[in-house]
Amino acid sequence: MSAALSNLRRSINSLLDSTSDTNTSLLADSKGLAIDVRTTLLTELAPGDTALALSLLFNAERGVIQFLKITRGSKAHDDAKAVLLETVADYAAKHPREIREFAVEIKVRASRPFLVKSSILELLGFLSRHYSQCADDKQRLQLQRFYMQTLESLFNVRGKEPDAPLIAGAIRGLDHYMFTIEGDNKIVAKDMALIFKALKHVIQPAEDLTRYALPIAGLQMIIDHAKLLQPLLYSDYRTVYSYLREMSSHKNRDLHKVGFAAVDAFLKQIAAILLEEQEGKAELNCFWYFMKNFSDSLRNTDSSVRDISLAIRGYGLFAGPCKKFLNATEVHQIMNILLTRSTFLFSEANENQEETAGHIAAFIEAFAYICRQLDVQDDAFMSGIEQIVGAMLVNFTKIGRALRHASVVAFVRLLYALYANGGARFQAFWSKLAFDAIVLTCTDALLEAERTEGEEGDLPDHAYQEYITFWENLFDQSSLASEPDVDKFFIAVYDIIISAILQVPDRLDLKTVDTGGEAAGSDPQGSVVVGVPPSGDVTNLKASNAKDFAIFINFVEFCSGFLTKVRSGDFKRWVRITGERWIDASTRLPLVSGFYKLLATCFEICEREKYFEGLGGGGEAPATAPSLEQSTYILFRKYIKEVVVRMQNYKDDLLASCLRLVLAAPQELLVVSEMVEPLKLALKMGLSYPPLALIALDAMDKITMRFTLEELEEACRDVLPTFMDYLLVEDGGLDL
């Protein structure tokens, strides 16, 4: 029996033992034991363990069905039973055939009439939302009555508690149904009042709450339909806000997450009402109630990070009402408080950085709202948000993937807010931050620190492998779906990134030193070398600055991933500039292989985007070609010729990088006679380095598509014999 099966048997036996009155320690942890069963069953078993696992799980005397029988009517094990039933459902979905023989027994133990009715009510709502054309008005009204009758049972049942799962199913179904409310299909005021009354009831905090489906359903309805519920939410904003705040700080993770989103949806609608309505006493009272609430959270030194996050988020959402109800001096005072509290939380003085990082998306989005509504973008403000965004970037590899995405979305909205308010602040802010972010992306120091602290886990080899998601998600247009000029904005963001990319090599010390031979002379540190040393031997060359070289190596890999995958069509505007800069750097530092790799990436994009379409043949560019493409064509042709000559002195990675560059050239830049030697050399090296062989094959495909058989005849005669060595390689000898 495998270790996983042994663990499964041990957990199930302990679970059954927990039902004994004498085992009080196990009783207290029956939920934990059920979670152990779930973890082993769903994540640790090998494919061949399924049959034995099922026999243990559904053993008539010592299985989970027996546990459900024994604990029937016992509330002490409710959490464990819920986990087990979810586990069985998930396992059944993965192994439907194998679990069929146990289906009847599972049904007998698991099904209850009100659970079935709950699921039906939810399903009907789902169908009314997604297949509304299949129901007429009479059927929709009938469904609505079902929901209202179920909600009324919350208040009409005397002597016993209403069935929480049934109410939760009705609210989830009604949530779906309310998406169909438009035009003449409305919910009357009486029913809306009942819905609101029910929502307040189910989201009301309770100390003895052990199941969370009902409050989560209510909170989700507020998230989905806050606009529809807007007048009712405003009518009792104090009560609703107090409930939502408690839910957002609940210890249950799912409830906290949904509660936080519900607070957000609620505050947006309250802010919208305050903006729309005339400035009256009720509106002022509402405004100052929230201002005091937010202010107290910020000023109270005992406030949790979650409370501070809610307050700052609240100030952000209320930026519009602040502009309406406050004067410039008052707005400035609020901004000072916000920045002081925020920058402290993300400074080294705050010892609770880990918890703070979990709220960073909310902070950034709050400042995005402020930027959109208020003209407060002075130097102090920009410095403050720069520090917060910097903290997000530094902690990016440490936070969960969902939070990473939320943080990037919030950051994009912040950038857009700056862009929409005028280009100068946006340009200065993003130019500096883009450069810093690229350097951080290419620096492994933070990753090494995590390894030193023992957080090995699934850490990648290099930081850029984690940060690439940041750069990709920057251009997720869904985060700005309803905004004007989005295309122009993303072009501006991209252009600044490319400008920053071009700056990075210039800021690094990429010189090499000769540590051996005559060039070193009497200097034990070696002498600086920029070209091939007099001896012709490059094996003694070392990086002058190892840290800068490590950053540059990662930078080259990052550029390869980013430039080829993210808006590569926009790179066409930058081909000439980047080509010129990297060719110049390659000429100054010919022994740095990274520049050949960067230019190879540039060539690959030119090929894919058909940058040189209409030019070609390998000769001079035709006079009719557009001037930019024509001059770029001439520049690249000259450089390729230089590299073909230059690489005769190189070997190993330097030679492979030059070969990749020459062979990656767009087909319009190719000349058959110039490709023969690089192809032969690449195929020869490809025997020990297969990726180079693949590059050579791709180059041959381009050549055969570009030139006639007559033009290729002599080249084929020279190149094809090189494949003989590949035919002699045993099966599995090359990992292509």
XYZ file of C-alpha atoms in Angstrom:
736
model
C 0.000 0.000 0.000
C 1.364 3.407 -0.998
C 2.129 6.127 1.555
C -0.843 8.169 0.310
C -3.249 5.245 0.824
C -1.827 4.636 4.298
C -2.426 8.299 5.146
C -5.979 8.049 3.801
C -6.759 4.968 5.924
C -5.228 6.580 9.009
C -7.263 9.783 8.544
C -10.550 7.913 8.009
C -9.958 5.727 11.087
C -9.138 8.792 13.198
C -12.285 10.467 11.891
C -14.427 7.553 13.021
C -12.641 7.439 16.369
C -13.536 11.108 16.848
C -17.212 10.126 17.201
C -16.435 8.388 20.485
C -17.268 10.398 23.608
C -13.925 9.419 25.125
C -11.889 10.966 22.306
C -12.403 14.640 23.117
C -9.161 15.706 21.432
C -10.176 14.103 18.144
C -13.706 15.466 18.474
C -12.326 18.982 18.510
C -10.456 18.357 15.278
C -12.893 16.278 13.239
C -12.966 19.016 10.600
C -9.165 18.928 10.376
C -9.254 15.157 9.909
C -11.888 15.539 7.187
C -9.637 18.082 5.455
C -6.770 15.550 5.666
C -9.003 13.004 3.925
C -9.850 15.547 1.239
C -6.232 16.589 0.658
C -4.993 13.007 0.350
C -7.879 11.904 -1.843
C -7.799 14.811 -4.298
C -4.118 15.723 -4.523
C -1.817 12.956 -3.307
C -3.101 9.686 -4.800
C -1.488 8.102 -7.829
C -3.767 7.069 -10.751
C -3.373 3.421 -9.800
C -4.642 4.023 -6.247
C -8.261 4.764 -7.235
C -9.766 1.319 -6.581
C -8.150 0.895 -3.155
C -8.989 4.486 -2.230
C -12.684 3.915 -2.993
C -12.722 0.704 -0.957
C -11.308 2.608 2.027
C -13.583 5.602 1.517
C -16.809 3.586 1.280
C -15.938 0.680 3.578
C -19.209 -0.469 5.151
C -17.815 -0.503 8.692
C -14.954 2.022 8.653
C -15.770 4.436 5.818
C -17.186 7.920 5.434
C -20.766 6.656 4.985
C -20.490 5.053 8.401
C -19.245 8.370 9.796
C -22.288 10.141 8.325
C -24.600 7.531 9.886
C -23.038 7.798 13.331
C -22.999 11.598 13.391
C -26.509 12.126 12.065
C -28.138 14.818 14.176
C -24.846 15.810 15.814
C -23.972 19.469 15.251
C -20.478 18.978 16.668
C -19.379 17.284 13.446
C -21.275 19.492 10.975
C -18.114 21.087 9.569
C -16.472 17.700 9.072
C -19.577 16.356 7.327
C -19.699 19.367 5.018
C -16.054 18.827 4.039
C -16.613 15.107 3.431
C -19.692 15.649 1.270
C -17.871 18.237 -0.837
C -14.954 15.817 -1.123
C -17.167 12.971 -2.294
C -18.819 15.296 -4.835
C -15.460 16.468 -6.202
C -14.074 12.939 -6.321
C -17.220 11.714 -8.081
C -16.748 14.404 -10.730
C -13.206 13.140 -11.369
C -14.083 9.417 -11.277
C -17.768 9.081 -12.307
C -17.532 5.475 -13.507
C -15.679 4.115 -10.498
C -18.007 5.737 -7.961
C -21.240 4.570 -9.612
C -21.662 1.475 -7.396
C -21.705 3.653 -4.279
C -24.179 6.208 -5.680
C -27.315 4.854 -3.973
C -25.710 4.815 -0.539
C -24.376 8.341 -1.025
C -27.800 9.565 -2.113
C -29.515 8.071 0.943
C -27.102 9.790 3.315
C -26.672 13.092 1.544
C -30.019 14.135 0.108
C -32.522 16.213 2.005
C -35.684 17.704 0.466
C -34.826 21.316 1.286
C -31.351 20.936 -0.240
C -32.930 19.663 -3.447
C -35.412 22.545 -3.454
C -32.575 24.994 -2.781
C -30.659 23.726 -5.800
C -33.792 23.902 -7.961
C -34.426 27.533 -6.987
C -30.844 28.432 -7.830
C -30.973 26.531 -11.123
C -34.219 28.233 -12.185
C -32.636 31.618 -11.558
C -29.605 30.616 -13.597
C -31.843 29.504 -16.484
C -33.894 32.713 -16.345
C -30.680 34.729 -16.612
C -28.910 32.851 -19.373
C -31.921 31.492 -21.307
C -34.445 34.275 -20.789
C -35.903 33.737 -24.255
C -37.232 30.344 -23.121
C -39.610 31.809 -20.510
C -42.602 34.103 -20.977
C -43.674 36.912 -18.645
C -46.107 34.681 -16.763
C -43.415 32.123 -15.975
C -40.995 34.828 -14.855
C -43.569 36.312 -12.485
C -44.325 32.846 -11.124
C -40.617 32.290 -10.444
C -40.400 35.677 -8.757
C -43.301 34.728 -6.461
C -41.472 31.534 -5.463
C -38.485 33.603 -4.425
C -40.562 36.100 -2.474
C -42.436 33.337 -0.637
C -39.147 31.721 0.340
C -37.735 35.015 1.606
C -40.905 35.636 3.632
C -40.264 32.370 5.475
C -37.306 34.110 7.113
C -39.749 36.195 9.138
C -42.951 34.098 9.224
C -41.653 30.825 10.676
C -42.293 30.656 14.398
C -40.795 28.242 16.868
C -37.989 27.007 14.622
C -35.141 28.341 12.564
C -35.790 28.727 8.820
C -33.864 26.370 6.549
C -30.672 28.309 5.839
C -29.674 26.269 2.741
C -33.136 26.827 1.252
C -32.933 30.590 1.818
C -29.388 30.660 0.418
C -30.525 28.836 -2.720
C -33.410 31.271 -3.146
C -31.099 34.290 -2.786
C -28.592 32.863 -5.258
C -31.409 32.125 -7.690
C -32.911 35.581 -7.182
C -29.441 37.050 -7.754
C -29.412 35.408 -11.201
C -33.015 36.429 -11.869
C -32.338 40.100 -11.084
C -29.945 40.317 -14.028
C -33.061 40.122 -16.228
C -34.640 43.212 -14.631
C -34.886 45.787 -17.408
C -37.554 47.722 -19.309
C -41.058 46.705 -18.263
C -39.789 43.671 -16.368
C -39.394 45.271 -12.939
C -39.688 44.195 -9.322
C -42.381 46.162 -7.494
C -41.409 48.337 -4.530
C -43.017 45.964 -2.015
C -40.921 43.037 -3.224
C -37.758 45.156 -3.368
C -38.363 46.127 0.253
C -38.685 42.432 1.166
C -35.456 41.622 -0.674
C -33.637 44.396 1.170
C -35.071 43.285 4.509
C -33.926 39.720 3.825
C -30.467 40.888 2.787
C -30.004 42.850 6.002
C -31.130 39.799 7.952
C -28.700 37.365 6.328
C -25.653 39.663 6.427
C -26.226 40.610 10.052
C -23.154 39.428 12.005
C -23.745 36.521 14.382
C -21.249 35.133 16.881
C -22.412 31.518 16.548
C -22.218 31.499 12.739
C -20.655 28.224 11.542
C -21.970 28.008 7.987
C -21.383 30.823 5.593
C -23.397 30.018 2.457
C -26.292 32.281 3.488
C -24.355 35.497 4.274
C -22.121 34.923 1.246
C -25.214 34.681 -0.968
C -26.538 37.951 0.476
C -23.222 39.736 0.053
C -22.913 38.515 -3.521
C -26.330 39.962 -4.326
C -25.172 43.348 -3.019
C -22.059 43.091 -5.194
C -24.065 42.191 -8.288
C -27.044 44.516 -7.812
C -25.921 47.424 -5.653
C -27.100 49.856 -8.335
C -30.583 48.313 -8.395
C -30.657 48.390 -4.585
C -29.145 51.884 -4.424
C -32.132 53.801 -2.908
C -32.638 51.119 -0.259
C -28.953 50.944 0.636
C -28.908 54.720 1.017
C -32.048 54.691 3.166
C -30.279 52.681 5.898
C -26.617 53.264 5.100
C -25.441 53.240 8.727
C -26.801 49.765 9.468
C -25.716 48.274 6.161
C -22.216 49.715 6.424
C -21.735 48.433 9.974
C -22.783 44.927 8.869
C -20.585 44.979 5.788
C -17.546 46.171 7.736
C -17.876 43.285 10.166
C -18.252 40.799 7.339
C -15.184 42.202 5.593
C -13.094 41.519 8.697
C -14.482 38.031 9.377
C -11.999 35.266 10.148
C -13.490 33.048 7.420
C -11.487 33.764 4.284
C -14.356 33.392 1.791
C -16.688 35.558 3.848
C -14.005 38.212 4.307
C -13.240 38.279 0.585
C -16.872 38.666 -0.488
C -17.512 41.123 2.347
C -14.675 43.361 1.185
C -16.074 43.399 -2.358
C -19.568 44.149 -1.012
C -18.252 47.169 0.932
C -16.704 48.371 -2.304
C -19.953 48.014 -4.267
C -21.943 49.666 -1.468
C -19.635 52.696 -1.149
C -19.634 53.228 -4.918
C -23.415 53.559 -4.910
C -23.494 55.839 -1.873
C -20.871 58.069 -3.501
C -22.903 58.103 -6.728
C -26.045 59.225 -4.883
C -24.148 61.998 -3.084
C -22.872 63.259 -6.426
C -26.267 63.130 -8.124
C -28.473 64.604 -5.402
C -28.754 68.249 -4.467
C -26.686 69.303 -1.477
C -29.199 68.939 1.365
C -29.050 68.157 5.067
C -29.502 64.400 4.583
C -26.747 64.274 1.975
C -24.368 66.269 4.184
C -25.090 64.019 7.171
C -24.379 60.956 5.055
C -21.174 62.446 3.651
C -19.789 63.443 7.047
C -20.760 60.101 8.582
C -18.452 58.324 6.166
C -15.746 60.991 6.338
C -15.631 60.621 10.135
C -15.612 56.848 9.829
C -12.713 56.866 7.389
C -10.833 59.507 9.373
C -11.197 57.626 12.679
C -9.741 54.487 11.101
C -6.743 56.398 9.792
C -6.079 58.358 12.979
C -6.533 55.429 15.364
C -3.134 53.868 16.002
C -4.834 50.576 16.935
C -6.608 50.240 13.582
C -5.850 47.031 11.728
C -4.365 47.064 8.250
C -7.759 45.908 6.993
C -9.531 48.888 8.596
C -6.962 51.310 7.188
C -7.281 49.693 3.776
C -11.063 50.123 3.882
C -10.708 53.749 4.941
C -8.266 54.618 2.169
C -10.401 52.754 -0.331
C -13.394 54.690 0.993
C -11.647 58.030 0.552
C -10.814 57.009 -2.992
C -14.414 56.121 -3.823
C -15.603 59.339 -2.173
C -13.160 61.508 -4.135
C -16.068 62.917 -6.169
C -18.192 63.829 -3.123
C -15.071 65.318 -1.467
C -14.690 67.614 -4.453
C -18.358 68.575 -4.140
C -18.612 69.122 -0.372
C -15.096 70.258 0.625
C -12.914 73.217 -0.224
C -9.372 72.942 -1.575
C -7.733 73.302 1.853
C -9.823 70.490 3.351
C -9.083 68.218 0.391
C -5.369 68.931 0.773
C -5.499 68.043 4.482
C -7.202 64.736 3.719
C -4.611 63.905 1.073
C -1.807 64.588 3.550
C -3.367 62.181 6.056
C -3.837 59.540 3.361
C -0.283 59.786 2.095
C 1.265 59.834 5.565
C -0.614 56.687 6.645
C -0.140 54.886 3.345
C 3.557 55.551 2.962
C 4.172 54.420 6.550
C 2.434 51.113 5.901
C 4.692 50.470 2.916
C 7.890 51.692 4.529
C 10.562 49.669 6.316
C 9.367 51.172 9.611
C 6.240 48.999 9.392
C 7.030 45.551 10.782
C 3.805 44.029 9.437
C 4.680 44.236 5.753
C 3.307 40.795 4.899
C -0.269 41.649 5.934
C -0.037 45.068 4.298
C 0.956 43.508 0.964
C -2.403 41.736 0.864
C -4.207 45.099 0.633
C -1.924 46.832 -1.808
C -4.348 46.572 -4.745
C -7.020 48.403 -2.728
C -4.570 51.199 -1.898
C -3.488 51.675 -5.503
C -7.058 51.658 -6.801
C -8.070 54.218 -4.179
C -5.406 56.604 -5.418
C -6.535 55.934 -8.984
C -10.007 57.223 -8.033
C -8.460 60.238 -6.343
C -6.371 61.050 -9.427
C -9.466 60.898 -11.625
C -11.530 63.225 -9.459
C -9.155 65.618 -7.716
C -6.434 67.947 -8.904
C -3.966 67.024 -6.158
C -1.091 65.629 -8.205
C 1.692 67.681 -6.648
C 5.212 66.357 -6.059
C 4.422 65.034 -2.574
C 1.384 63.143 -3.877
C 3.306 61.629 -6.794
C 6.166 60.643 -4.497
C 3.709 58.912 -2.163
C 2.005 56.819 -4.814
C 5.393 56.029 -6.337
C 6.420 54.521 -2.999
C 3.222 52.455 -2.803
C 3.582 51.139 -6.358
C 7.242 50.429 -5.645
C 6.183 48.315 -2.662
C 3.785 46.412 -4.914
C 6.586 45.638 -7.359
C 9.020 44.566 -4.635
C 6.411 42.239 -3.100
C 5.044 41.010 -6.429
C 6.689 37.569 -6.252
C 5.497 37.039 -2.667
C 1.767 37.635 -3.125
C -0.756 35.154 -4.538
C -1.532 35.035 -8.244
C -5.070 36.407 -7.857
C -3.739 39.346 -5.844
C -1.010 39.919 -8.423
C -3.625 40.309 -11.129
C -5.745 42.621 -8.970
C -2.671 44.733 -8.208
C -1.760 45.101 -11.875
C -5.356 45.996 -12.800
C -5.376 48.667 -10.080
C -2.016 49.973 -11.289
C -3.262 50.194 -14.890
C -6.234 52.247 -13.689
C -3.871 54.521 -11.782
C -1.731 55.012 -14.890
C -4.832 55.732 -16.951
C -6.047 58.292 -14.404
C -2.710 60.103 -14.655
C -2.812 59.853 -18.451
C -6.368 61.211 -18.635
C -5.439 64.228 -16.497
C -2.636 65.304 -18.806
C 0.488 63.723 -20.187
C 3.245 65.413 -18.167
C 2.657 63.688 -14.817
C 1.981 60.364 -16.507
C 5.133 60.639 -18.612
C 7.407 61.481 -15.681
C 5.846 58.950 -13.297
C 5.777 55.979 -15.680
C 9.171 56.703 -17.249
C 10.944 56.418 -13.909
C 8.839 53.537 -12.667
C 9.129 51.545 -15.905
C 12.921 51.673 -15.757
C 12.981 50.697 -12.075
C 10.495 47.878 -12.724
C 12.589 46.463 -15.569
C 15.733 46.484 -13.423
C 13.791 44.808 -10.601
C 12.444 42.249 -13.074
C 15.982 41.375 -14.116
C 17.477 41.279 -10.609
C 17.469 38.005 -8.696
C 18.455 39.490 -5.321
C 14.914 39.375 -3.854
C 14.450 35.808 -5.059
C 17.750 34.795 -3.496
C 16.637 36.400 -0.225
C 13.472 34.277 -0.254
C 15.592 31.163 -0.774
C 17.874 32.185 2.087
C 14.825 32.520 4.336
C 13.889 28.939 3.494
C 10.919 29.744 1.233
C 12.101 27.521 -1.590
C 8.695 26.139 -2.611
C 8.040 26.576 -6.316
C 10.361 29.542 -6.727
C 11.596 29.938 -10.312
C 15.254 30.174 -11.242
C 15.008 33.860 -12.124
C 12.814 36.795 -11.127
C 11.817 37.706 -14.702
C 9.961 34.387 -14.946
C 7.596 35.659 -12.241
C 7.476 39.314 -13.264
C 6.575 38.560 -16.887
C 2.924 38.262 -15.772
C 3.094 41.864 -14.555
C 4.220 43.081 -17.982
C 1.674 40.952 -19.828
C -1.258 42.011 -17.629
C -0.343 45.681 -18.037
C -1.987 45.491 -21.449
C -5.172 43.685 -20.406
C -7.747 46.002 -21.971
C -10.629 44.515 -19.967
C -9.478 46.575 -16.965
C -10.375 49.744 -18.913
C -13.226 48.404 -21.013
C -15.472 51.475 -20.749
C -12.812 54.186 -20.985
C -12.125 56.429 -24.013
C -8.786 56.563 -25.863
C -7.673 53.212 -24.452
C -5.630 52.347 -27.559
C -3.719 55.634 -27.381
C -3.105 55.064 -23.690
C -1.649 51.585 -24.186
C 0.533 52.853 -27.027
C 1.904 55.509 -24.655
C 2.517 52.874 -21.953
C 4.290 50.609 -24.451
C 6.461 53.378 -25.881
C 7.722 54.343 -22.436
C 8.551 50.703 -21.693
C 10.624 50.452 -24.875
C 12.382 53.712 -24.016
C 13.235 52.247 -20.611
C 14.424 48.995 -22.202
C 16.826 50.965 -24.382
C 18.278 52.687 -21.314
C 19.093 49.542 -19.336
C 22.265 48.357 -21.154
C 23.693 51.893 -21.033
C 23.430 51.892 -17.237
C 25.314 48.582 -16.837
C 29.042 47.912 -16.757
C 29.388 45.237 -19.456
C 33.115 45.435 -20.034
C 35.238 42.290 -19.879
C 38.727 41.752 -18.491
C 41.426 39.361 -19.654
C 42.571 37.446 -16.568
C 45.274 35.446 -18.273
C 47.863 35.601 -21.011
C 49.931 38.540 -22.135
C 47.056 41.017 -22.051
C 46.794 40.728 -18.300
C 50.412 41.713 -17.848
C 51.378 42.191 -14.253
C 47.867 43.202 -13.168
C 46.365 40.292 -11.158
C 42.883 41.705 -11.773
C 43.368 41.577 -15.530
C 43.056 44.343 -18.088
C 39.883 45.668 -19.682
C 39.198 44.143 -23.108
C 36.502 45.279 -25.533
C 37.476 43.242 -28.597
C 39.130 39.894 -29.162
C 42.382 39.832 -27.132
C 45.697 39.730 -29.024
C 46.051 36.036 -28.268
C 42.696 35.310 -29.943
C 41.738 33.318 -26.835
C 38.481 34.446 -25.202
C 38.419 31.694 -22.553
C 40.235 33.912 -20.038
C 37.752 36.765 -20.388
C 35.681 37.526 -17.308
C 32.988 40.071 -16.548
C 34.311 43.308 -15.143
C 31.141 43.615 -13.017
C 29.537 40.222 -12.332
C 26.326 41.683 -10.842
C 25.703 43.901 -13.857
C 26.342 41.000 -16.209
C 23.859 38.823 -14.285
C 21.230 41.562 -14.640
C 21.996 41.867 -18.352
C 21.650 38.115 -18.953
C 18.197 38.206 -17.340
C 17.398 41.392 -19.259
C 18.080 39.626 -22.562
C 15.751 36.753 -21.620
C 13.075 39.166 -20.407
C 13.213 41.107 -23.686
C 12.908 37.882 -25.645
C 9.726 36.995 -23.744
C 8.171 40.452 -23.566
C 8.921 41.855 -27.022
C 7.778 38.747 -28.883
C 4.593 38.164 -26.855
C 3.247 41.587 -25.859
C 1.952 43.966 -28.556
C 4.719 42.952 -30.948
C 2.951 44.907 -33.704
C 3.739 48.123 -31.814
C 7.425 47.239 -31.890
C 7.485 47.994 -35.626
C 7.719 51.698 -34.777
C 10.829 50.972 -32.727
C 12.698 48.603 -35.057
C 14.996 51.277 -36.457
C 15.805 52.872 -33.086
C 16.388 49.628 -31.183
C 18.323 48.141 -34.082
C 20.608 51.145 -34.250
C 21.183 51.249 -30.478
C 21.883 47.538 -30.118
C 24.098 47.403 -33.205
C 26.114 50.293 -31.805
C 26.421 48.508 -28.443
C 27.392 45.269 -30.187
C 30.089 47.117 -32.112
C 31.476 48.709 -28.950
C 31.252 45.460 -26.947
C 31.538 42.655 -29.530
C 32.302 40.007 -26.906
C 28.935 40.461 -25.145
C 26.708 37.760 -26.617
C 23.538 39.330 -25.231
C 23.441 42.041 -27.889
C 23.411 39.430 -30.662
C 20.518 37.714 -28.863
C 18.641 41.004 -28.533
C 19.039 41.718 -32.237
C 17.957 38.170 -33.062
C 14.747 38.869 -31.123
C 14.345 42.087 -33.116
C 14.805 40.108 -36.357
C 12.208 37.524 -35.292
C 9.619 40.265 -34.761
C 10.483 41.854 -38.122
C 9.917 38.490 -39.801
C 6.609 37.881 -38.047
C 5.286 41.413 -38.602
C 6.500 41.509 -42.244
C 8.453 44.679 -41.545
C 10.553 44.396 -44.729
C 7.769 43.136 -46.989
C 8.353 44.381 -50.524
C 12.092 44.678 -50.040
C 14.567 41.901 -50.516
C 16.812 39.778 -52.552
C 19.746 40.662 -50.347
C 20.913 43.514 -52.539
C 20.300 47.199 -52.183
C 16.869 48.291 -51.036
C 14.719 49.581 -53.927
C 14.366 53.332 -54.144
C 10.569 53.043 -53.961
C 10.698 51.651 -50.421
C 9.572 53.923 -47.559
C 12.599 55.812 -46.270
C 12.546 54.349 -42.719
C 12.275 50.708 -43.820
C 14.807 51.347 -46.584
C 17.434 52.786 -44.238
C 16.771 50.041 -41.679
C 17.160 47.427 -44.401
C 20.568 48.821 -45.369
C 21.643 49.050 -41.712
C 20.734 45.422 -40.968
C 22.272 44.062 -44.188
C 25.572 45.760 -43.382
C 25.515 44.468 -39.809
C 24.789 40.868 -40.829
C 27.795 40.924 -43.146
C 29.970 42.233 -40.297
C 28.780 39.526 -37.897
C 29.426 36.756 -40.450
C 33.046 37.914 -40.616
C 33.340 38.666 -36.901
C 32.110 35.307 -35.665
C 34.972 33.436 -37.309
C 36.990 34.332 -34.188
C 34.319 33.177 -31.741
C 33.226 29.907 -30.190
C 30.765 28.458 -27.680
C 27.933 30.780 -26.546
C 29.321 33.801 -28.371
C 29.423 31.889 -31.650
C 25.982 30.344 -31.054
C 24.515 33.809 -30.407
C 25.987 35.163 -33.652
C 24.663 32.176 -35.593
C 21.211 32.622 -34.110
C 21.242 36.281 -35.153
C 22.312 35.559 -38.746
C 19.846 32.693 -39.159
C 16.964 34.634 -37.543
C 17.251 37.435 -40.113
C 13.999 38.147 -41.996
C 13.903 36.390 -45.356
C 14.148 39.706 -47.201
C 17.632 40.205 -45.693
C 18.944 36.792 -46.724
C 21.495 36.115 -49.448
C 21.906 32.427 -50.250
C 25.670 32.514 -50.667
C 26.109 34.217 -47.282
C 23.999 31.590 -45.492
C 25.950 28.468 -46.444
C 28.720 28.652 -43.848
C 26.439 29.777 -40.968
C 24.040 26.921 -41.762
C 26.814 24.327 -41.856
C 28.280 25.621 -38.617
C 24.906 25.778 -36.874
C 24.063 22.217 -37.896
C 27.456 21.031 -36.698
C 27.010 22.736 -33.313
C 23.400 21.563 -33.199
C 24.557 18.008 -32.556
C 25.546 19.082 -29.041
C 23.110 22.010 -28.748
C 19.802 20.976 -30.423
C 18.047 24.406 -30.207
C 20.618 25.730 -32.668
C 19.790 22.902 -35.070
C 16.124 23.907 -34.930
C 17.055 27.517 -35.705
C 19.029 26.287 -38.710
C 16.048 24.260 -39.939
C 13.760 27.291 -39.607
C 16.265 29.340 -41.591
C 16.320 26.704 -44.320
C 12.527 26.863 -44.484
C 12.724 30.624 -45.036
C 15.353 30.209 -47.742
C 13.408 27.560 -49.653
C 10.297 29.762 -49.560
C 12.224 32.770 -50.816
C 14.479 31.406 -53.562
C 14.119 29.124 -56.580
C 15.647 25.660 -56.895
C 18.187 26.978 -59.369
C 19.315 29.631 -56.884
C 19.522 27.046 -54.092
C 21.244 24.239 -56.004
C 24.824 25.081 -55.095
C 23.950 25.894 -51.468
C 22.118 22.585 -51.062
C 25.133 20.741 -52.398
C 27.223 22.257 -49.583
C 24.720 22.115 -46.716
C 22.843 18.824 -47.128
C 25.827 16.530 -46.393
C 25.894 18.057 -42.902
C 22.709 16.122 -42.112
C 24.584 12.822 -42.412
C 25.799 13.163 -38.829
C 22.203 13.497 -37.640
C 21.226 10.270 -39.393
C 23.939 8.472 -37.451
C 22.617 9.639 -34.072
C 20.803 6.877 -32.164
C 17.116 7.234 -31.301
C 16.687 9.576 -28.345
C 20.156 10.992 -28.812
C 18.856 14.468 -29.661
C 16.210 16.242 -27.642
C 14.643 18.379 -30.353
